């Protein structure tokens, strides 16, 4: 059974704003808990077929856990996901901008004041839908201009969690590249190395010695990043390869094949009033013992696959709420590989690589995008 969360443990005045916990209940039995601190997915509990639910997302049982723990756990990442090398943002026709850095010399996951550290405004809260708002400002992340974000989360009847956003560019050209950073474990406990993963991607982005993208593409054939057919995560993460050694594990961007939304009759895109058109099948994660699976759909051109080697069994950062089946008082000390992140997003470090597509959004334009996790 899924661990019971106490709403009061997430309520606090932080940065002059009120934090809270909201529970969304889908008609099919999906239950999702969301904190407006970083718009974090705190819990994703799916029906177990026996009248209960299994929690398939890692998380803490209080706001303090998120303040002290893994920085990106469950968070909505923006304004720019991934690393921008040396905190540099190349500007078309202008001088590069220097951004604040927070991962060695690099600007990472929105910088030291990115959205994962912000308290989102609560614009609407209902039984199955939550709408949050946040304004990205240059004084927070160093990126040019102001962007007003509205993020809608919806627990749908078909056990799909829809995360859809609109982002209005207010006063200067800018870039925008958000993602979701939930750690999933479809077994509800233990390692994800026995999970299988499938991603329709023939190319990946290699990393250089500083763990930033090279600016080129490489074929996945023969490499640990070949998930075109279902493959055990542990087999990929354990394959000897210079790129895995460089990154410390499996943490690479895979470029989805083709540019059109998936039209396969066997995998129909989840429909929702809040989700924009253009969803494509991004990844399929499955846990063989339970038969549980998660489809990831998105509007992004690729996905960062991170197999969770940053979970280090450190009691200060990696002690989460009890795993499914554990006694209520026993926290789950996360070891490497106990959770996997599938992060749909734009090409990494794209503004600094002419070969990578990167759109600069103009004042008055609205960016629309979505990620959908559907559980079967």
PDB file of N, CA and C in Angstrom, residues 56-96:
ATOM      1  N   UNK A  56       4.805   4.674  -7.084  1.00  0.00           N
ATOM      2  CA  UNK A  56       5.837   4.394  -8.083  1.00  0.00           C
ATOM      3  C   UNK A  56       6.788   5.567  -8.293  1.00  0.00           C
ATOM      4  N   UNK A  57       6.732   6.573  -7.428  1.00  0.00           N
ATOM      5  CA  UNK A  57       7.649   7.704  -7.513  1.00  0.00           C
ATOM      6  C   UNK A  57       8.367   7.863  -6.176  1.00  0.00           C
ATOM      7  N   UNK A  58       9.678   8.100  -6.230  1.00  0.00           N
ATOM      8  CA  UNK A  58      10.435   8.346  -5.019  1.00  0.00           C
ATOM      9  C   UNK A  58      10.104   9.722  -4.464  1.00  0.00           C
ATOM     10  N   UNK A  59      10.185   9.870  -3.156  1.00  0.00           N
ATOM     11  CA  UNK A  59       9.936  11.170  -2.559  1.00  0.00           C
ATOM     12  C   UNK A  59      10.086  11.138  -1.053  1.00  0.00           C
ATOM     13  N   UNK A  60       9.988  12.314  -0.478  1.00  0.00           N
ATOM     14  CA  UNK A  60      10.089  12.486   0.970  1.00  0.00           C
ATOM     15  C   UNK A  60       8.690  12.666   1.558  1.00  0.00           C
ATOM     16  N   UNK A  61       8.599  12.552   2.876  1.00  0.00           N
ATOM     17  CA  UNK A  61       7.282  12.664   3.508  1.00  0.00           C
ATOM     18  C   UNK A  61       7.056  14.007   4.185  1.00  0.00           C
ATOM     19  N   UNK A  62       7.911  15.011   3.878  1.00  0.00           N
ATOM     20  CA  UNK A  62       7.727  16.350   4.430  1.00  0.00           C
ATOM     21  C   UNK A  62       8.426  17.363   3.538  1.00  0.00           C
ATOM     22  N   UNK A  63       8.048  18.631   3.688  1.00  0.00           N
ATOM     23  CA  UNK A  63       8.738  19.697   2.963  1.00  0.00           C
ATOM     24  C   UNK A  63      10.204  19.753   3.361  1.00  0.00           C
ATOM     25  N   UNK A  64      10.497  19.510   4.638  1.00  0.00           N
ATOM     26  CA  UNK A  64      11.878  19.564   5.094  1.00  0.00           C
ATOM     27  C   UNK A  64      12.740  18.546   4.361  1.00  0.00           C
ATOM     28  N   UNK A  65      12.160  17.403   4.036  1.00  0.00           N
ATOM     29  CA  UNK A  65      12.898  16.415   3.268  1.00  0.00           C
ATOM     30  C   UNK A  65      13.364  16.965   1.940  1.00  0.00           C
ATOM     31  N   UNK A  66      12.524  17.739   1.278  1.00  0.00           N
ATOM     32  CA  UNK A  66      12.893  18.315  -0.015  1.00  0.00           C
ATOM     33  C   UNK A  66      13.895  19.454   0.141  1.00  0.00           C
ATOM     34  N   UNK A  67      13.822  20.187   1.232  1.00  0.00           N
ATOM     35  CA  UNK A  67      14.778  21.263   1.466  1.00  0.00           C
ATOM     36  C   UNK A  67      16.171  20.718   1.759  1.00  0.00           C
ATOM     37  N   UNK A  68      16.236  19.553   2.416  1.00  0.00           N
ATOM     38  CA  UNK A  68      17.518  18.968   2.803  1.00  0.00           C
ATOM     39  C   UNK A  68      18.033  17.915   1.826  1.00  0.00           C
ATOM     40  N   UNK A  69      17.164  17.388   0.960  1.00  0.00           N
ATOM     41  CA  UNK A  69      17.479  16.192   0.194  1.00  0.00           C
ATOM     42  C   UNK A  69      17.960  16.450  -1.216  1.00  0.00           C
ATOM     43  N   UNK A  70      17.707  15.462  -2.078  1.00  0.00           N
ATOM     44  CA  UNK A  70      18.083  15.556  -3.486  1.00  0.00           C
ATOM     45  C   UNK A  70      17.435  16.797  -4.109  1.00  0.00           C
ATOM     46  N   UNK A  71      18.250  17.669  -4.709  1.00  0.00           N
ATOM     47  CA  UNK A  71      17.773  18.993  -5.106  1.00  0.00           C
ATOM     48  C   UNK A  71      16.645  18.945  -6.124  1.00  0.00           C
ATOM     49  N   UNK A  72      16.692  17.987  -7.054  1.00  0.00           N
ATOM     50  CA  UNK A  72      15.717  17.966  -8.147  1.00  0.00           C
ATOM     51  C   UNK A  72      14.587  16.973  -7.929  1.00  0.00           C
ATOM     52  N   UNK A  73      14.552  16.316  -6.790  1.00  0.00           N
ATOM     53  CA  UNK A  73      13.587  15.247  -6.560  1.00  0.00           C
ATOM     54  C   UNK A  73      12.154  15.691  -6.880  1.00  0.00           C
ATOM     55  N   UNK A  74      11.588  15.127  -7.956  1.00  0.00           N
ATOM     56  CA  UNK A  74      10.196  15.359  -8.307  1.00  0.00           C
ATOM     57  C   UNK A  74       9.874  16.703  -8.895  1.00  0.00           C
ATOM     58  N   UNK A  75      10.863  17.566  -9.116  1.00  0.00           N
ATOM     59  CA  UNK A  75      10.600  18.970  -9.414  1.00  0.00           C
ATOM     60  C   UNK A  75      10.312  19.238 -10.887  1.00  0.00           C
ATOM     61  N   UNK A  76       9.634  20.361 -11.125  1.00  0.00           N
ATOM     62  CA  UNK A  76       9.496  20.932 -12.468  1.00  0.00           C
ATOM     63  C   UNK A  76      10.713  21.820 -12.686  1.00  0.00           C
ATOM     64  N   UNK A  77      11.500  21.523 -13.725  1.00  0.00           N
ATOM     65  CA  UNK A  77      12.787  22.166 -13.944  1.00  0.00           C
ATOM     66  C   UNK A  77      12.669  23.255 -15.005  1.00  0.00           C
ATOM     67  N   UNK A  78      13.163  24.439 -14.706  1.00  0.00           N
ATOM     68  CA  UNK A  78      13.175  25.524 -15.669  1.00  0.00           C
ATOM     69  C   UNK A  78      14.024  26.672 -15.128  1.00  0.00           C
ATOM     70  N   UNK A  79      14.389  27.658 -15.894  1.00  0.00           N
ATOM     71  CA  UNK A  79      13.912  27.890 -17.241  1.00  0.00           C
ATOM     72  C   UNK A  79      14.658  27.047 -18.276  1.00  0.00           C
ATOM     73  N   UNK A  80      15.899  26.602 -17.945  1.00  0.00           N
ATOM     74  CA  UNK A  80      16.622  25.768 -18.893  1.00  0.00           C
ATOM     75  C   UNK A  80      17.079  24.495 -18.198  1.00  0.00           C
ATOM     76  N   UNK A  81      16.563  23.346 -18.657  1.00  0.00           N
ATOM     77  CA  UNK A  81      16.928  22.055 -18.090  1.00  0.00           C
ATOM     78  C   UNK A  81      18.278  21.600 -18.626  1.00  0.00           C
ATOM     79  N   UNK A  82      19.009  20.868 -17.813  1.00  0.00           N
ATOM     80  CA  UNK A  82      20.339  20.414 -18.189  1.00  0.00           C
ATOM     81  C   UNK A  82      21.381  21.486 -17.937  1.00  0.00           C
ATOM     82  N   UNK A  83      22.565  21.284 -18.485  1.00  0.00           N
ATOM     83  CA  UNK A  83      23.686  22.198 -18.265  1.00  0.00           C
ATOM     84  C   UNK A  83      23.851  23.172 -19.416  1.00  0.00           C
ATOM     85  N   UNK A  84      24.216  24.394 -19.075  1.00  0.00           N
ATOM     86  CA  UNK A  84      24.731  25.370 -20.027  1.00  0.00           C
ATOM     87  C   UNK A  84      26.205  25.558 -19.670  1.00  0.00           C
ATOM     88  N   UNK A  85      27.066  25.126 -20.578  1.00  0.00           N
ATOM     89  CA  UNK A  85      28.501  25.047 -20.282  1.00  0.00           C
ATOM     90  C   UNK A  85      29.076  26.401 -19.861  1.00  0.00           C
ATOM     91  N   UNK A  86      29.811  26.371 -18.735  1.00  0.00           N
ATOM     92  CA  UNK A  86      30.488  27.554 -18.199  1.00  0.00           C
ATOM     93  C   UNK A  86      29.508  28.696 -17.900  1.00  0.00           C
ATOM     94  N   UNK A  87      28.227  28.357 -17.751  1.00  0.00           N
ATOM     95  CA  UNK A  87      27.234  29.393 -17.507  1.00  0.00           C
ATOM     96  C   UNK A  87      27.071  30.350 -18.674  1.00  0.00           C
ATOM     97  N   UNK A  88      27.398  29.882 -19.864  1.00  0.00           N
ATOM     98  CA  UNK A  88      27.393  30.749 -21.052  1.00  0.00           C
ATOM     99  C   UNK A  88      26.109  30.572 -21.839  1.00  0.00           C
ATOM    100  N   UNK A  89      25.529  31.670 -22.258  1.00  0.00           N
ATOM    101  CA  UNK A  89      24.360  31.638 -23.139  1.00  0.00           C
ATOM    102  C   UNK A  89      24.686  32.460 -24.381  1.00  0.00           C
ATOM    103  N   UNK A  90      24.883  31.767 -25.503  1.00  0.00           N
ATOM    104  CA  UNK A  90      25.142  32.461 -26.764  1.00  0.00           C
ATOM    105  C   UNK A  90      23.859  33.132 -27.238  1.00  0.00           C
ATOM    106  N   UNK A  91      23.976  34.408 -27.619  1.00  0.00           N
ATOM    107  CA  UNK A  91      22.830  35.201 -28.056  1.00  0.00           C
ATOM    108  C   UNK A  91      22.998  35.512 -29.544  1.00  0.00           C
ATOM    109  N   UNK A  92      22.012  35.168 -30.378  1.00  0.00           N
ATOM    110  CA  UNK A  92      22.149  35.447 -31.811  1.00  0.00           C
ATOM    111  C   UNK A  92      22.411  36.929 -32.080  1.00  0.00           C
ATOM    112  N   UNK A  93      23.495  37.212 -32.786  1.00  0.00           N
ATOM    113  CA  UNK A  93      23.807  38.590 -33.154  1.00  0.00           C
ATOM    114  C   UNK A  93      24.297  39.458 -32.018  1.00  0.00           C
ATOM    115  N   UNK A  94      24.554  38.878 -30.847  1.00  0.00           N
ATOM    116  CA  UNK A  94      24.995  39.677 -29.708  1.00  0.00           C
ATOM    117  C   UNK A  94      26.103  39.002 -28.936  1.00  0.00           C
ATOM    118  N   UNK A  95      26.484  39.605 -27.835  1.00  0.00           N
ATOM    119  CA  UNK A  95      27.517  39.057 -26.978  1.00  0.00           C
ATOM    120  C   UNK A  95      26.932  37.970 -26.076  1.00  0.00           C
ATOM    121  N   UNK A  96      27.690  36.902 -25.803  1.00  0.00           N
ATOM    122  CA  UNK A  96      27.204  35.867 -24.892  1.00  0.00           C
ATOM    123  C   UNK A  96      26.910  36.441 -23.505  1.00  0.00           C
TER     124      UNK A  96
END
